[in-house]
């Protein structure tokens, strides 16, 4: 079976296995997309929190949470992880209802200070760094509602057909472009900032070629990209988060962060990256069940 699967992959980007994966994904997308958004969100959340605790990534999430927040009891950790899987399941289903979420003003509450709103609309552009919290796909919708026009970067999915479909769902909320991760993304995003627009980045995952900064008391290899853009372009830097209020309803908050500017570029980028992650840690401690603990975050 394994050799057959591999040979299917080797038929090319549109080989048998690629097409089967794609159509399986489209069937799931059609099923969740046909349901009302709240029903789809609730059903997917239930499926994930029922199935995921039996998978290997759950043990990793338990280890990460125990090491990061040892003050929690076993029962509290279990509740956090149950909420995490529920939220991830909901986020999956809500991807097929982003248009509904955007068009319903009651589903997103913007809780942004005047200084953050000014930064988002800055003629120097703005760098928005967010963690994977709540439903992070909603962050770009919030930026649009706040008066910003943002570009984004994403990691290309292995299946090119699924990648094309998912990208099509997300592109409307990134009017300045949704670019694949890579060296040319740097040039594209710098151009976006020069034009006075925003760049929205998810910045809380492991980056082994990045800089190690403190995160929950341990060095964590982290992307320096948001700090690099803010330091090199003189753009304001905002740490944003999406908090799930219940069901498919959200609150978006943000904090304007200091951008280090001593003239030592490497030191400035490292210090600014550390400031981003200190803010992320505070966000997560306030709502630990809304962050993804299952990633290999600390190497």
Short mmCIF file of C-alpha atoms in Angstrom, two decimals:
data_model
loop_
_atom_site.label_atom_id
_atom_site.label_comp_id
_atom_site.label_asym_id
_atom_site.label_seq_id
_atom_site.Cartn_x
_atom_site.Cartn_y
_atom_site.Cartn_z
CA UNK A 1 0.00 0.00 0.00
CA UNK A 2 2.75 2.42 0.89
CA UNK A 3 4.60 1.78 -2.37
CA UNK A 4 1.35 2.29 -4.27
CA UNK A 5 0.73 5.59 -2.53
CA UNK A 6 4.23 6.74 -3.29
CA UNK A 7 3.92 5.75 -6.93
CA UNK A 8 0.66 7.72 -7.08
CA UNK A 9 2.54 10.75 -5.81
CA UNK A 10 5.20 10.23 -8.43
CA UNK A 11 2.65 10.60 -11.24
CA UNK A 12 3.16 14.32 -10.86
CA UNK A 13 1.40 17.23 -9.17
CA UNK A 14 -1.93 16.05 -10.59
CA UNK A 15 -1.39 12.31 -10.11
CA UNK A 16 -3.94 9.83 -8.81
CA UNK A 17 -3.28 10.34 -5.10
CA UNK A 18 -3.19 14.11 -5.52
CA UNK A 19 -6.59 14.07 -7.21
CA UNK A 20 -8.10 11.69 -4.65
CA UNK A 21 -6.90 13.89 -1.80
CA UNK A 22 -8.29 16.94 -3.54
CA UNK A 23 -11.73 15.48 -4.18
CA UNK A 24 -11.88 14.10 -0.66
CA UNK A 25 -11.13 17.58 0.63
CA UNK A 26 -13.73 19.13 -1.67
CA UNK A 27 -16.38 16.70 -0.43
CA UNK A 28 -15.61 17.67 3.18
CA UNK A 29 -15.62 21.35 2.18
CA UNK A 30 -18.99 20.94 0.47
CA UNK A 31 -20.49 19.20 3.49
CA UNK A 32 -19.36 21.85 5.97
CA UNK A 33 -20.04 24.67 3.52
CA UNK A 34 -23.65 23.54 3.06
CA UNK A 35 -24.35 23.78 6.79
CA UNK A 36 -25.11 27.08 8.55
CA UNK A 37 -21.88 28.54 9.89
CA UNK A 38 -22.72 27.95 13.56
CA UNK A 39 -23.75 24.35 12.93
CA UNK A 40 -20.63 23.64 10.86
CA UNK A 41 -18.41 25.24 13.49
CA UNK A 42 -19.98 23.29 16.35
CA UNK A 43 -19.95 19.96 14.51
CA UNK A 44 -16.33 20.26 13.44
CA UNK A 45 -15.31 21.32 16.94
CA UNK A 46 -17.01 18.23 18.39
CA UNK A 47 -15.30 15.94 15.87
CA UNK A 48 -11.85 17.35 16.58
CA UNK A 49 -12.11 17.28 20.35
CA UNK A 50 -13.44 13.71 20.17
CA UNK A 51 -10.84 12.31 17.79
CA UNK A 52 -7.69 14.40 18.37
CA UNK A 53 -6.93 13.27 21.97
CA UNK A 54 -6.25 9.79 20.55
CA UNK A 55 -3.66 11.04 18.08
CA UNK A 56 0.09 11.47 18.55
CA UNK A 57 0.01 15.26 18.49
CA UNK A 58 -2.10 15.32 21.64
CA UNK A 59 0.80 13.94 23.71
CA UNK A 60 3.05 16.66 22.32
CA UNK A 61 0.47 19.29 23.24
CA UNK A 62 0.31 17.89 26.79
CA UNK A 63 4.11 18.09 27.12
CA UNK A 64 4.27 21.64 25.75
CA UNK A 65 1.48 22.87 28.02
CA UNK A 66 2.89 21.17 31.14
CA UNK A 67 6.36 22.65 30.52
CA UNK A 68 5.01 26.12 29.75
CA UNK A 69 2.34 26.46 32.44
CA UNK A 70 3.34 24.05 35.25
CA UNK A 71 1.07 25.90 37.66
CA UNK A 72 -1.98 24.30 36.02
CA UNK A 73 -3.38 21.10 37.53
CA UNK A 74 -3.90 17.97 35.43
CA UNK A 75 -7.62 18.75 35.25
CA UNK A 76 -6.94 22.34 34.14
CA UNK A 77 -4.53 21.16 31.45
CA UNK A 78 -7.10 18.67 30.17
CA UNK A 79 -9.69 21.44 29.95
CA UNK A 80 -7.25 23.71 28.07
CA UNK A 81 -6.47 21.00 25.51
CA UNK A 82 -10.15 20.15 25.08
CA UNK A 83 -10.81 23.81 24.30
CA UNK A 84 -7.81 23.89 21.96
CA UNK A 85 -9.03 20.96 19.83
CA UNK A 86 -12.55 22.34 19.79
CA UNK A 87 -11.24 25.69 18.56
CA UNK A 88 -9.06 24.13 15.89
CA UNK A 89 -11.97 22.08 14.62
CA UNK A 90 -14.16 25.16 14.51
CA UNK A 91 -11.47 27.10 12.66
CA UNK A 92 -11.32 24.37 10.01
CA UNK A 93 -15.05 24.49 9.31
CA UNK A 94 -15.21 28.29 9.47
CA UNK A 95 -12.72 28.48 6.59
CA UNK A 96 -15.63 27.62 4.31
CA UNK A 97 -17.76 30.42 5.76
CA UNK A 98 -15.38 33.40 5.79
CA UNK A 99 -17.71 35.39 3.52
CA UNK A 100 -20.57 34.88 5.98
CA UNK A 101 -18.38 35.89 8.92
CA UNK A 102 -17.20 39.00 7.08
CA UNK A 103 -20.68 40.09 6.03
CA UNK A 104 -22.22 39.79 9.50
CA UNK A 105 -21.09 42.79 11.62
CA UNK A 106 -22.15 41.07 14.84
CA UNK A 107 -19.61 38.27 14.42
CA UNK A 108 -16.47 40.40 14.80
CA UNK A 109 -15.92 42.97 17.54
CA UNK A 110 -12.99 45.31 16.95
CA UNK A 111 -11.42 46.32 20.26
CA UNK A 112 -8.61 48.53 19.01
CA UNK A 113 -7.20 51.66 20.61
CA UNK A 114 -6.88 54.91 18.62
CA UNK A 115 -3.08 54.42 18.41
CA UNK A 116 -3.48 50.93 16.95
CA UNK A 117 -6.04 52.18 14.42
CA UNK A 118 -3.66 54.96 13.45
CA UNK A 119 -0.85 52.41 12.99
CA UNK A 120 -3.02 50.13 10.83
CA UNK A 121 -3.83 53.09 8.57
CA UNK A 122 -0.30 54.53 8.62
CA UNK A 123 1.06 55.93 5.32
CA UNK A 124 4.32 54.16 6.21
CA UNK A 125 2.53 50.83 6.08
CA UNK A 126 2.09 48.57 9.08
CA UNK A 127 3.39 45.16 10.13
CA UNK A 128 0.73 43.05 11.85
CA UNK A 129 2.13 40.04 13.73
CA UNK A 130 -0.40 37.53 15.05
CA UNK A 131 -0.33 34.16 16.84
CA UNK A 132 -2.49 31.18 15.91
CA UNK A 133 -5.27 32.08 18.33
CA UNK A 134 -9.06 32.01 18.11
CA UNK A 135 -9.62 31.85 14.37
CA UNK A 136 -6.53 33.56 12.99
CA UNK A 137 -8.03 33.72 9.48
CA UNK A 138 -10.40 36.36 10.83
CA UNK A 139 -7.50 38.73 11.60
CA UNK A 140 -7.23 39.94 7.99
CA UNK A 141 -10.98 40.58 7.94
CA UNK A 142 -10.52 42.70 11.06
CA UNK A 143 -7.70 44.63 9.41
CA UNK A 144 -9.97 45.42 6.47
CA UNK A 145 -12.71 46.57 8.80
CA UNK A 146 -10.20 48.79 10.63
CA UNK A 147 -9.32 50.56 7.40
CA UNK A 148 -6.16 48.67 6.47
CA UNK A 149 -5.35 46.91 3.21
CA UNK A 150 -3.02 44.03 3.90
CA UNK A 151 -0.88 41.47 2.13
CA UNK A 152 -0.10 38.10 3.64
CA UNK A 153 2.26 35.14 3.38
CA UNK A 154 1.35 31.48 3.61
CA UNK A 155 3.09 28.11 3.53
CA UNK A 156 2.18 26.27 0.36
CA UNK A 157 0.27 23.03 0.98
CA UNK A 158 1.75 19.78 -0.32
CA UNK A 159 -1.22 19.03 -2.53
CA UNK A 160 -1.24 21.70 -5.27
CA UNK A 161 -4.95 21.29 -6.00
CA UNK A 162 -5.96 21.68 -2.36
CA UNK A 163 -3.50 24.56 -2.08
CA UNK A 164 -5.12 26.35 -5.02
CA UNK A 165 -8.60 25.87 -3.59
CA UNK A 166 -7.72 27.00 -0.05
CA UNK A 167 -5.80 29.99 -1.36
CA UNK A 168 -8.88 31.00 -3.34
CA UNK A 169 -10.91 31.02 -0.12
CA UNK A 170 -8.42 33.31 1.61
CA UNK A 171 -7.32 35.70 -1.15
CA UNK A 172 -10.32 38.10 -0.96
CA UNK A 173 -9.23 39.18 2.53
CA UNK A 174 -5.68 40.09 1.42
CA UNK A 175 -6.29 42.81 -1.20
CA UNK A 176 -2.55 43.58 -1.49
CA UNK A 177 -1.73 39.97 -2.31
CA UNK A 178 -1.34 36.57 -0.68
CA UNK A 179 2.18 35.33 -1.37
CA UNK A 180 3.80 31.94 -0.84
CA UNK A 181 6.61 31.74 1.67
CA UNK A 182 10.01 32.17 0.03
CA UNK A 183 12.82 34.58 -0.73
CA UNK A 184 10.80 36.62 -3.23
CA UNK A 185 8.12 37.25 -0.58
CA UNK A 186 10.53 39.64 1.14
CA UNK A 187 10.74 41.88 -1.92
CA UNK A 188 6.98 41.75 -2.48
CA UNK A 189 6.15 42.66 1.11
CA UNK A 190 8.68 45.49 1.22
CA UNK A 191 7.00 46.87 -1.91
CA UNK A 192 3.61 46.65 -0.19
CA UNK A 193 4.94 48.60 2.80
CA UNK A 194 6.51 51.26 0.57
CA UNK A 195 3.09 51.77 -0.97
CA UNK A 196 1.69 52.51 2.49
CA UNK A 197 -0.23 49.28 2.98
CA UNK A 198 -0.09 46.60 5.67
CA UNK A 199 1.53 43.20 5.96
CA UNK A 200 -0.18 40.55 8.11
CA UNK A 201 1.98 37.66 9.34
CA UNK A 202 1.49 34.66 11.62
CA UNK A 203 4.64 34.77 13.69
CA UNK A 204 4.38 32.19 16.49
CA UNK A 205 5.60 28.99 14.82
CA UNK A 206 9.05 27.43 15.01
CA UNK A 207 11.66 28.75 12.59
CA UNK A 208 14.91 26.83 12.95
CA UNK A 209 16.79 29.36 10.81
CA UNK A 210 15.42 32.24 12.87
CA UNK A 211 16.46 33.74 16.20
CA UNK A 212 16.03 32.08 19.58
CA UNK A 213 14.02 34.31 21.94
CA UNK A 214 12.43 33.58 25.32
CA UNK A 215 8.95 32.07 25.09
CA UNK A 216 7.36 30.65 28.23
CA UNK A 217 10.77 30.60 29.92
CA UNK A 218 12.59 28.63 27.22
CA UNK A 219 14.52 29.67 24.11
CA UNK A 220 12.28 29.25 21.09
CA UNK A 221 13.58 29.47 17.50
CA UNK A 222 11.38 32.18 15.99
CA UNK A 223 10.89 33.98 12.71
CA UNK A 224 12.63 37.35 12.61
CA UNK A 225 10.59 38.38 9.55
CA UNK A 226 8.06 40.76 11.19
CA UNK A 227 10.83 42.49 13.14
CA UNK A 228 13.03 42.67 10.04
CA UNK A 229 10.28 44.37 8.04
CA UNK A 230 9.40 46.82 10.81
CA UNK A 231 13.06 47.67 11.56
CA UNK A 232 14.19 47.99 7.94
CA UNK A 233 11.14 49.85 6.65
CA UNK A 234 10.41 52.10 9.62
CA UNK A 235 6.84 50.77 9.75
CA UNK A 236 4.78 50.56 12.95
CA UNK A 237 4.49 47.09 14.46
CA UNK A 238 1.23 45.77 15.91
CA UNK A 239 0.75 42.47 17.73
CA UNK A 240 -2.80 41.36 17.09
CA UNK A 241 -4.94 38.50 18.31
CA UNK A 242 -8.32 36.97 17.65
CA UNK A 243 -10.23 35.79 20.71
CA UNK A 244 -13.14 33.43 20.21
CA UNK A 245 -16.10 34.71 22.20
CA UNK A 246 -18.22 31.62 21.66
CA UNK A 247 -19.28 29.83 18.52
CA UNK A 248 -18.28 31.71 15.37
CA UNK A 249 -18.00 35.10 17.08
CA UNK A 250 -14.75 36.89 17.79
CA UNK A 251 -13.05 39.88 19.37
CA UNK A 252 -9.94 41.33 17.73
CA UNK A 253 -7.45 43.26 19.84
CA UNK A 254 -4.02 44.68 19.14
CA UNK A 255 -1.06 46.32 20.83
CA UNK A 256 1.41 48.76 19.32
CA UNK A 257 4.91 47.42 20.06
CA UNK A 258 8.19 49.33 20.25
CA UNK A 259 10.54 48.77 17.30
CA UNK A 260 14.17 48.70 18.41
CA UNK A 261 16.30 51.20 16.48
CA UNK A 262 19.86 51.34 17.86
CA UNK A 263 21.59 51.02 14.50
CA UNK A 264 22.75 47.45 15.21
CA UNK A 265 20.43 45.66 12.80
CA UNK A 266 20.85 42.13 14.14
CA UNK A 267 20.44 43.22 17.76
CA UNK A 268 17.43 45.35 16.87
CA UNK A 269 15.72 42.48 15.07
CA UNK A 270 16.37 40.07 17.93
CA UNK A 271 15.11 42.52 20.56
CA UNK A 272 11.99 43.33 18.54
CA UNK A 273 11.31 39.62 17.95
CA UNK A 274 11.63 39.05 21.69
CA UNK A 275 9.11 41.85 22.31
CA UNK A 276 6.66 40.23 19.89
CA UNK A 277 6.90 36.89 21.68
CA UNK A 278 6.63 38.43 25.12
CA UNK A 279 3.34 39.94 23.95
CA UNK A 280 2.23 36.63 22.42
CA UNK A 281 2.99 34.84 25.68
CA UNK A 282 0.82 37.30 27.57
CA UNK A 283 -1.99 36.81 25.06
CA UNK A 284 -1.77 33.04 25.39
CA UNK A 285 -1.64 33.04 29.19
CA UNK A 286 -4.89 35.00 29.19
CA UNK A 287 -6.59 32.43 26.91
CA UNK A 288 -4.45 29.27 26.90
CA UNK A 289 -7.17 27.11 25.36
CA UNK A 290 -7.19 29.27 22.23
CA UNK A 291 -3.58 28.64 21.17
CA UNK A 292 -2.11 25.67 19.28
CA UNK A 293 -0.04 23.72 21.83
CA UNK A 294 0.54 20.74 19.52
CA UNK A 295 3.31 22.28 17.40
CA UNK A 296 7.03 21.50 17.84
CA UNK A 297 7.51 25.06 19.01
CA UNK A 298 10.69 24.70 21.04
CA UNK A 299 12.79 22.61 18.66
#
